Amino acid sequence: MKTIGLIGGMSWESTAEYYRLVNEFTRDRLGGLHSARCVLYSVDFAEIEQLQVQGRWAEAGEVLAAAARALEAAGADMVLICTNTMHKVADRVEEAVSVPLLHLADATAEAVRASGLRRVGLLGTAFTMEQDFYRGRLEARGLEVLVPDAAGRKVVHQVIYEELCLGIVREESRAAYREIIAGLVTDGAEGVVLGCTEIELLVDAGDSPVPVFPTARLHAEAAVNAALSGWSQEDGPQRGRRGAP
């Protein structure tokens, strides 16, 4: 299995989900006691959040580029940025390493297209919903992207930063998100992209009348698929069991 490099800590709440997911997908594929070969570089989100607010994206990009180089030096065969918003600096991260960067928006777009849908609502931070770095990448892959109105975008953004990134999950916020999702569906959304990894801590398929696309889960699954691209059935669960105590 190739080694997956994770740039995390933005926030650590969702990075913990990434770690769980890559190991669960690996176990499901290989069986037995198998777990993922991965390395994690966790940044201080308080520092990154300040750079976001101040619009100092180039500096934030350098922080993540340094993290990516450290992961490659530690043996990573690929790199993932474990957050949607920081894909704004994905190009800088990609330039910093010689191993592939698995772009979260690409994994998401592939899943949406595979489902046969083309028009999706997008929930995420204000940066993700309002700027082109993420929406444009989805649209370049043939999707039509809808976002909530200004009031809805404010609610979605505040819940992410003031609650979910701190591990706070409130029923009132879940109800608000359900209402916002319903509005996107009324506007014509055939599915909803949960375009912030923390959102998956709050809502799931049961909160939406249309399919949802949980980006952290899709990204983690794509990483495991890439890491196991050279794996054969002969290397499967039996091999793992023979080596078990």
PDB file of C-alpha atoms in Angstrom:
ATOM      1  CA  MET A   1       0.000   0.000   0.000  1.00  0.00           C
ATOM      2  CA  LYS A   2       1.265   3.449  -0.867  1.00  0.00           C
ATOM      3  CA  THR A   3       1.587   5.944   1.983  1.00  0.00           C
ATOM      4  CA  ILE A   4      -1.075   8.669   2.262  1.00  0.00           C
ATOM      5  CA  GLY A   5       0.099  12.090   3.461  1.00  0.00           C
ATOM      6  CA  LEU A   6      -2.502  14.154   5.317  1.00  0.00           C
ATOM      7  CA  ILE A   7      -2.218  17.910   5.875  1.00  0.00           C
ATOM      8  CA  GLY A   8      -4.603  18.334   8.792  1.00  0.00           C
ATOM      9  CA  GLY A   9      -5.505  20.436  11.793  1.00  0.00           C
ATOM     10  CA  MET A  10      -7.965  22.684   9.904  1.00  0.00           C
ATOM     11  CA  SER A  11      -9.735  21.841  12.123  1.00  0.00           C
ATOM     12  CA  TRP A  12      -8.467  18.812  14.023  1.00  0.00           C
ATOM     13  CA  GLU A  13     -12.112  17.801  14.517  1.00  0.00           C
ATOM     14  CA  SER A  14     -12.477  16.952  10.830  1.00  0.00           C
ATOM     15  CA  THR A  15      -8.905  15.664  10.533  1.00  0.00           C
ATOM     16  CA  ALA A  16      -9.775  13.026  13.121  1.00  0.00           C
ATOM     17  CA  GLU A  17     -12.576  11.959  10.767  1.00  0.00           C
ATOM     18  CA  TYR A  18     -10.104  11.708   7.891  1.00  0.00           C
ATOM     19  CA  TYR A  19      -7.866   9.426   9.947  1.00  0.00           C
ATOM     20  CA  ARG A  20     -10.812   7.230  10.897  1.00  0.00           C
ATOM     21  CA  LEU A  21     -12.109   7.083   7.327  1.00  0.00           C
ATOM     22  CA  VAL A  22      -8.834   6.173   5.600  1.00  0.00           C
ATOM     23  CA  ASN A  23      -8.378   3.346   8.095  1.00  0.00           C
ATOM     24  CA  GLU A  24     -11.956   2.127   7.755  1.00  0.00           C
ATOM     25  CA  PHE A  25     -11.780   2.127   3.954  1.00  0.00           C
ATOM     26  CA  THR A  26      -8.469   0.255   4.102  1.00  0.00           C
ATOM     27  CA  ARG A  27      -9.887  -2.330   6.500  1.00  0.00           C
ATOM     28  CA  ASP A  28     -12.954  -2.756   4.302  1.00  0.00           C
ATOM     29  CA  ARG A  29     -10.793  -3.300   1.215  1.00  0.00           C
ATOM     30  CA  LEU A  30      -8.154  -5.572   2.744  1.00  0.00           C
ATOM     31  CA  GLY A  31      -9.916  -7.130   5.735  1.00  0.00           C
ATOM     32  CA  GLY A  32      -8.307  -8.651   8.764  1.00  0.00           C
ATOM     33  CA  LEU A  33      -6.179  -6.306  10.864  1.00  0.00           C
ATOM     34  CA  HIS A  34      -5.157  -4.082   7.953  1.00  0.00           C
ATOM     35  CA  SER A  35      -4.955  -0.340   8.500  1.00  0.00           C
ATOM     36  CA  ALA A  36      -3.771   2.530   6.325  1.00  0.00           C
ATOM     37  CA  ARG A  37      -0.172   3.508   5.757  1.00  0.00           C
ATOM     38  CA  CYS A  38      -0.390   7.229   6.403  1.00  0.00           C
ATOM     39  CA  VAL A  39       1.492  10.178   7.855  1.00  0.00           C
ATOM     40  CA  LEU A  40      -0.156  13.278   9.302  1.00  0.00           C
ATOM     41  CA  TYR A  41       1.111  16.841   9.575  1.00  0.00           C
ATOM     42  CA  SER A  42      -1.262  18.843  11.787  1.00  0.00           C
ATOM     43  CA  VAL A  43      -0.975  22.649  11.655  1.00  0.00           C
ATOM     44  CA  ASP A  44      -2.219  25.172  14.223  1.00  0.00           C
ATOM     45  CA  PHE A  45      -5.616  26.235  12.898  1.00  0.00           C
ATOM     46  CA  ALA A  46      -5.642  29.462  14.912  1.00  0.00           C
ATOM     47  CA  GLU A  47      -2.706  30.684  12.843  1.00  0.00           C
ATOM     48  CA  ILE A  48      -4.297  29.600   9.565  1.00  0.00           C
ATOM     49  CA  GLU A  49      -7.656  31.169  10.458  1.00  0.00           C
ATOM     50  CA  GLN A  50      -5.973  34.530  11.102  1.00  0.00           C
ATOM     51  CA  LEU A  51      -4.276  34.386   7.721  1.00  0.00           C
ATOM     52  CA  GLN A  52      -7.649  33.595   6.115  1.00  0.00           C
ATOM     53  CA  VAL A  53      -9.407  36.523   7.777  1.00  0.00           C
ATOM     54  CA  GLN A  54      -6.589  38.907   6.867  1.00  0.00           C
ATOM     55  CA  GLY A  55      -6.502  37.704   3.262  1.00  0.00           C
ATOM     56  CA  ARG A  56      -2.881  36.571   3.601  1.00  0.00           C
ATOM     57  CA  TRP A  57      -3.394  33.524   1.426  1.00  0.00           C
ATOM     58  CA  ALA A  58       0.147  33.467   0.050  1.00  0.00           C
ATOM     59  CA  GLU A  59       1.516  33.067   3.577  1.00  0.00           C
ATOM     60  CA  ALA A  60      -1.043  30.375   4.338  1.00  0.00           C
ATOM     61  CA  GLY A  61       0.033  28.628   1.166  1.00  0.00           C
ATOM     62  CA  GLU A  62       3.634  28.630   2.342  1.00  0.00           C
ATOM     63  CA  VAL A  63       2.611  27.022   5.647  1.00  0.00           C
ATOM     64  CA  LEU A  64       0.818  24.226   3.834  1.00  0.00           C
ATOM     65  CA  ALA A  65       3.592  23.877   1.257  1.00  0.00           C
ATOM     66  CA  ALA A  66       6.077  23.332   4.090  1.00  0.00           C
ATOM     67  CA  ALA A  67       3.755  20.724   5.573  1.00  0.00           C
ATOM     68  CA  ALA A  68       3.534  18.950   2.221  1.00  0.00           C
ATOM     69  CA  ARG A  69       7.322  18.879   1.871  1.00  0.00           C
ATOM     70  CA  ALA A  70       7.590  17.399   5.360  1.00  0.00           C
ATOM     71  CA  LEU A  71       5.090  14.689   4.457  1.00  0.00           C
ATOM     72  CA  GLU A  72       6.994  13.809   1.298  1.00  0.00           C
ATOM     73  CA  ALA A  73      10.217  13.650   3.303  1.00  0.00           C
ATOM     74  CA  ALA A  74       8.456  11.299   5.733  1.00  0.00           C
ATOM     75  CA  GLY A  75       7.624   8.925   2.894  1.00  0.00           C
ATOM     76  CA  ALA A  76       4.211  10.060   1.634  1.00  0.00           C
ATOM     77  CA  ASP A  77       3.434   8.903  -1.903  1.00  0.00           C
ATOM     78  CA  MET A  78       0.564  11.381  -2.235  1.00  0.00           C
ATOM     79  CA  VAL A  79      -0.711  14.433  -0.369  1.00  0.00           C
ATOM     80  CA  LEU A  80      -4.211  15.437   0.726  1.00  0.00           C
ATOM     81  CA  ILE A  81      -5.269  18.817   2.104  1.00  0.00           C
ATOM     82  CA  CYS A  82      -7.869  17.782   4.698  1.00  0.00           C
ATOM     83  CA  THR A  83     -10.056  20.852   4.270  1.00  0.00           C
ATOM     84  CA  ASN A  84     -12.061  22.339   1.422  1.00  0.00           C
ATOM     85  CA  THR A  85     -11.294  26.004   2.096  1.00  0.00           C
ATOM     86  CA  MET A  86      -7.516  25.645   2.001  1.00  0.00           C
ATOM     87  CA  HIS A  87      -7.718  24.252  -1.516  1.00  0.00           C
ATOM     88  CA  LYS A  88      -7.542  27.931  -2.368  1.00  0.00           C
ATOM     89  CA  VAL A  89      -3.769  27.405  -2.071  1.00  0.00           C
ATOM     90  CA  ALA A  90      -3.746  23.938  -3.648  1.00  0.00           C
ATOM     91  CA  ASP A  91      -1.591  25.099  -6.565  1.00  0.00           C
ATOM     92  CA  ARG A  92       1.145  26.279  -4.184  1.00  0.00           C
ATOM     93  CA  VAL A  93       1.049  22.971  -2.304  1.00  0.00           C
ATOM     94  CA  GLU A  94       1.199  21.014  -5.550  1.00  0.00           C
ATOM     95  CA  GLU A  95       4.227  22.997  -6.695  1.00  0.00           C
ATOM     96  CA  ALA A  96       6.079  22.237  -3.448  1.00  0.00           C
ATOM     97  CA  VAL A  97       6.244  18.453  -3.862  1.00  0.00           C
ATOM     98  CA  SER A  98       7.027  15.855  -6.486  1.00  0.00           C
ATOM     99  CA  VAL A  99       4.283  13.461  -5.367  1.00  0.00           C
ATOM    100  CA  PRO A 100       0.659  13.901  -6.499  1.00  0.00           C
ATOM    101  CA  LEU A 101      -1.808  16.172  -4.717  1.00  0.00           C
ATOM    102  CA  LEU A 102      -5.245  14.533  -4.642  1.00  0.00           C
ATOM    103  CA  HIS A 103      -7.596  17.490  -5.050  1.00  0.00           C
ATOM    104  CA  LEU A 104     -10.743  17.295  -2.960  1.00  0.00           C
ATOM    105  CA  ALA A 105     -12.936  19.044  -5.547  1.00  0.00           C
ATOM    106  CA  ASP A 106     -11.928  16.507  -8.198  1.00  0.00           C
ATOM    107  CA  ALA A 107     -12.974  13.577  -5.998  1.00  0.00           C
ATOM    108  CA  THR A 108     -16.257  15.352  -5.278  1.00  0.00           C
ATOM    109  CA  ALA A 109     -17.002  16.192  -8.903  1.00  0.00           C
ATOM    110  CA  GLU A 110     -16.283  12.619  -9.936  1.00  0.00           C
ATOM    111  CA  ALA A 111     -18.759  11.295  -7.366  1.00  0.00           C
ATOM    112  CA  VAL A 112     -21.464  13.755  -8.406  1.00  0.00           C
ATOM    113  CA  ARG A 113     -21.045  12.947 -12.090  1.00  0.00           C
ATOM    114  CA  ALA A 114     -21.035   9.208 -11.371  1.00  0.00           C
ATOM    115  CA  SER A 115     -24.419   9.634  -9.687  1.00  0.00           C
ATOM    116  CA  GLY A 116     -25.845  11.125 -12.871  1.00  0.00           C
ATOM    117  CA  LEU A 117     -26.476  14.547 -11.326  1.00  0.00           C
ATOM    118  CA  ARG A 118     -25.321  17.876 -12.713  1.00  0.00           C
ATOM    119  CA  ARG A 119     -26.890  20.651 -10.591  1.00  0.00           C
ATOM    120  CA  VAL A 120     -25.768  20.718  -6.962  1.00  0.00           C
ATOM    121  CA  GLY A 121     -26.042  23.008  -3.984  1.00  0.00           C
ATOM    122  CA  LEU A 122     -22.800  23.859  -2.194  1.00  0.00           C
ATOM    123  CA  LEU A 123     -22.418  24.408   1.546  1.00  0.00           C
ATOM    124  CA  GLY A 124     -19.094  25.471   3.016  1.00  0.00           C
ATOM    125  CA  THR A 125     -17.228  28.409   4.454  1.00  0.00           C
ATOM    126  CA  ALA A 126     -17.902  31.825   2.951  1.00  0.00           C
ATOM    127  CA  PHE A 127     -14.580  31.499   1.110  1.00  0.00           C
ATOM    128  CA  THR A 128     -15.658  28.228  -0.486  1.00  0.00           C
ATOM    129  CA  MET A 129     -19.186  29.320  -1.353  1.00  0.00           C
ATOM    130  CA  GLU A 130     -18.349  32.798  -2.643  1.00  0.00           C
ATOM    131  CA  GLN A 131     -14.957  32.496  -4.318  1.00  0.00           C
ATOM    132  CA  ASP A 132     -14.085  30.737  -7.562  1.00  0.00           C
ATOM    133  CA  PHE A 133     -11.240  28.425  -6.509  1.00  0.00           C
ATOM    134  CA  TYR A 134     -13.641  25.624  -5.534  1.00  0.00           C
ATOM    135  CA  ARG A 135     -16.875  26.408  -7.365  1.00  0.00           C
ATOM    136  CA  GLY A 136     -14.942  26.998 -10.553  1.00  0.00           C
ATOM    137  CA  ARG A 137     -13.214  23.639 -10.285  1.00  0.00           C
ATOM    138  CA  LEU A 138     -16.581  21.902  -9.963  1.00  0.00           C
ATOM    139  CA  GLU A 139     -18.045  23.909 -12.834  1.00  0.00           C
ATOM    140  CA  ALA A 140     -15.039  23.109 -15.038  1.00  0.00           C
ATOM    141  CA  ARG A 141     -16.017  19.470 -14.624  1.00  0.00           C
ATOM    142  CA  GLY A 142     -19.506  20.024 -15.973  1.00  0.00           C
ATOM    143  CA  LEU A 143     -21.462  20.806 -12.825  1.00  0.00           C
ATOM    144  CA  GLU A 144     -23.851  23.677 -12.161  1.00  0.00           C
ATOM    145  CA  VAL A 145     -23.303  24.989  -8.628  1.00  0.00           C
ATOM    146  CA  LEU A 146     -25.900  26.773  -6.497  1.00  0.00           C
ATOM    147  CA  VAL A 147     -25.182  28.458  -3.156  1.00  0.00           C
ATOM    148  CA  PRO A 148     -27.490  29.794  -0.432  1.00  0.00           C
ATOM    149  CA  ASP A 149     -28.482  33.449  -0.318  1.00  0.00           C
ATOM    150  CA  ALA A 150     -26.382  35.923   1.691  1.00  0.00           C
ATOM    151  CA  ALA A 151     -28.228  35.236   4.953  1.00  0.00           C
ATOM    152  CA  GLY A 152     -27.922  31.494   4.494  1.00  0.00           C
ATOM    153  CA  ARG A 153     -24.218  31.726   3.671  1.00  0.00           C
ATOM    154  CA  LYS A 154     -23.647  33.719   6.861  1.00  0.00           C
ATOM    155  CA  VAL A 155     -25.361  31.065   8.988  1.00  0.00           C
ATOM    156  CA  VAL A 156     -23.453  28.212   7.349  1.00  0.00           C
ATOM    157  CA  HIS A 157     -20.111  29.987   7.821  1.00  0.00           C
ATOM    158  CA  GLN A 158     -20.733  30.970  11.446  1.00  0.00           C
ATOM    159  CA  VAL A 159     -21.794  27.480  12.467  1.00  0.00           C
ATOM    160  CA  ILE A 160     -18.602  26.056  10.978  1.00  0.00           C
ATOM    161  CA  TYR A 161     -16.184  28.407  12.723  1.00  0.00           C
ATOM    162  CA  GLU A 162     -18.031  29.120  15.959  1.00  0.00           C
ATOM    163  CA  GLU A 163     -19.365  25.625  16.626  1.00  0.00           C
ATOM    164  CA  LEU A 164     -18.202  22.691  14.515  1.00  0.00           C
ATOM    165  CA  CYS A 165     -14.507  23.582  14.528  1.00  0.00           C
ATOM    166  CA  LEU A 166     -14.777  23.628  18.321  1.00  0.00           C
ATOM    167  CA  GLY A 167     -16.528  20.267  18.482  1.00  0.00           C
ATOM    168  CA  ILE A 168     -19.919  21.835  19.263  1.00  0.00           C
ATOM    169  CA  VAL A 169     -22.916  20.189  17.577  1.00  0.00           C
ATOM    170  CA  ARG A 170     -26.265  21.897  18.213  1.00  0.00           C
ATOM    171  CA  GLU A 171     -29.717  20.728  17.181  1.00  0.00           C
ATOM    172  CA  GLU A 172     -30.677  24.325  16.418  1.00  0.00           C
ATOM    173  CA  SER A 173     -27.856  24.528  13.887  1.00  0.00           C
ATOM    174  CA  ARG A 174     -28.858  21.210  12.344  1.00  0.00           C
ATOM    175  CA  ALA A 175     -32.382  22.569  11.888  1.00  0.00           C
ATOM    176  CA  ALA A 176     -31.003  25.741  10.300  1.00  0.00           C
ATOM    177  CA  TYR A 177     -28.898  23.713   7.879  1.00  0.00           C
ATOM    178  CA  ARG A 178     -31.893  21.579   6.976  1.00  0.00           C
ATOM    179  CA  GLU A 179     -33.834  24.729   6.117  1.00  0.00           C
ATOM    180  CA  ILE A 180     -30.980  26.045   3.993  1.00  0.00           C
ATOM    181  CA  ILE A 181     -30.689  22.704   2.190  1.00  0.00           C
ATOM    182  CA  ALA A 182     -34.435  22.753   1.521  1.00  0.00           C
ATOM    183  CA  GLY A 183     -34.038  26.211  -0.018  1.00  0.00           C
ATOM    184  CA  LEU A 184     -31.312  24.955  -2.347  1.00  0.00           C
ATOM    185  CA  VAL A 185     -33.553  22.081  -3.418  1.00  0.00           C
ATOM    186  CA  THR A 186     -36.387  24.526  -4.103  1.00  0.00           C
ATOM    187  CA  ASP A 187     -33.960  26.479  -6.288  1.00  0.00           C
ATOM    188  CA  GLY A 188     -33.290  23.338  -8.317  1.00  0.00           C
ATOM    189  CA  ALA A 189     -30.422  21.527  -6.609  1.00  0.00           C
ATOM    190  CA  GLU A 190     -30.461  17.801  -7.416  1.00  0.00           C
ATOM    191  CA  GLY A 191     -27.886  17.066  -4.730  1.00  0.00           C
ATOM    192  CA  VAL A 192     -25.946  18.909  -2.031  1.00  0.00           C
ATOM    193  CA  VAL A 193     -22.173  19.027  -1.652  1.00  0.00           C
ATOM    194  CA  LEU A 194     -21.128  19.209   1.994  1.00  0.00           C
ATOM    195  CA  GLY A 195     -18.191  21.384   0.992  1.00  0.00           C
ATOM    196  CA  CYS A 196     -16.643  21.754   4.417  1.00  0.00           C
ATOM    197  CA  THR A 197     -15.308  18.694   6.168  1.00  0.00           C
ATOM    198  CA  GLU A 198     -16.759  19.791   9.523  1.00  0.00           C
ATOM    199  CA  ILE A 199     -20.303  19.880   8.115  1.00  0.00           C
ATOM    200  CA  GLU A 200     -20.274  16.080   8.109  1.00  0.00           C
ATOM    201  CA  LEU A 201     -20.229  16.269  11.909  1.00  0.00           C
ATOM    202  CA  LEU A 202     -23.622  18.009  11.808  1.00  0.00           C
ATOM    203  CA  VAL A 203     -25.714  16.749   8.882  1.00  0.00           C
ATOM    204  CA  ASP A 204     -25.913  13.624   6.760  1.00  0.00           C
ATOM    205  CA  ALA A 205     -28.169  12.032   4.145  1.00  0.00           C
ATOM    206  CA  GLY A 206     -31.076  11.954   6.584  1.00  0.00           C
ATOM    207  CA  ASP A 207     -31.119  15.749   6.724  1.00  0.00           C
ATOM    208  CA  SER A 208     -31.627  16.262   2.991  1.00  0.00           C
ATOM    209  CA  PRO A 209     -34.425  15.353   0.564  1.00  0.00           C
ATOM    210  CA  VAL A 210     -31.793  14.917  -2.186  1.00  0.00           C
ATOM    211  CA  PRO A 211     -28.468  13.022  -2.191  1.00  0.00           C
ATOM    212  CA  VAL A 212     -25.626  14.574  -0.228  1.00  0.00           C
ATOM    213  CA  PHE A 213     -21.946  14.356  -1.131  1.00  0.00           C
ATOM    214  CA  PRO A 214     -19.770  14.288   2.016  1.00  0.00           C
ATOM    215  CA  THR A 215     -16.455  15.607   0.770  1.00  0.00           C
ATOM    216  CA  ALA A 216     -14.197  14.272   3.544  1.00  0.00           C
ATOM    217  CA  ARG A 217     -15.538  10.765   3.019  1.00  0.00           C
ATOM    218  CA  LEU A 218     -15.198  11.012  -0.764  1.00  0.00           C
ATOM    219  CA  HIS A 219     -11.669  12.398  -0.468  1.00  0.00           C
ATOM    220  CA  ALA A 220     -10.570   9.700   1.976  1.00  0.00           C
ATOM    221  CA  GLU A 221     -12.021   6.960  -0.217  1.00  0.00           C
ATOM    222  CA  ALA A 222     -10.255   8.360  -3.295  1.00  0.00           C
ATOM    223  CA  ALA A 223      -6.986   8.383  -1.350  1.00  0.00           C
ATOM    224  CA  VAL A 224      -7.342   4.745  -0.305  1.00  0.00           C
ATOM    225  CA  ASN A 225      -8.223   3.755  -3.871  1.00  0.00           C
ATOM    226  CA  ALA A 226      -5.084   5.516  -5.106  1.00  0.00           C
ATOM    227  CA  ALA A 227      -2.955   3.998  -2.348  1.00  0.00           C
ATOM    228  CA  LEU A 228      -4.158   0.499  -3.227  1.00  0.00           C
ATOM    229  CA  SER A 229      -3.956   0.946  -6.987  1.00  0.00           C
ATOM    230  CA  GLY A 230      -1.202  -1.679  -7.216  1.00  0.00           C
ATOM    231  CA  TRP A 231      -2.764  -4.090  -4.711  1.00  0.00           C
ATOM    232  CA  SER A 232      -3.862  -7.548  -5.856  1.00  0.00           C
ATOM    233  CA  GLN A 233      -6.260 -10.047  -4.325  1.00  0.00           C
ATOM    234  CA  GLU A 234      -3.323 -12.267  -3.355  1.00  0.00           C
ATOM    235  CA  ASP A 235      -2.202  -9.541  -0.915  1.00  0.00           C
ATOM    236  CA  GLY A 236      -5.609  -9.501   0.786  1.00  0.00           C
ATOM    237  CA  PRO A 237      -7.001 -10.498   4.185  1.00  0.00           C
ATOM    238  CA  GLN A 238      -5.322 -13.914   4.350  1.00  0.00           C
ATOM    239  CA  ARG A 239      -1.897 -12.311   4.218  1.00  0.00           C
ATOM    240  CA  GLY A 240      -2.836  -9.988   7.056  1.00  0.00           C
ATOM    241  CA  ARG A 241      -4.141 -12.852   9.184  1.00  0.00           C
ATOM    242  CA  ARG A 242      -0.991 -14.913   8.748  1.00  0.00           C
ATOM    243  CA  GLY A 243       1.001 -12.097  10.261  1.00  0.00           C
ATOM    244  CA  ALA A 244      -1.387 -11.600  13.169  1.00  0.00           C
ATOM    245  CA  PRO A 245      -0.324 -12.615  16.689  1.00  0.00           C
TER     246      PRO A 245
END
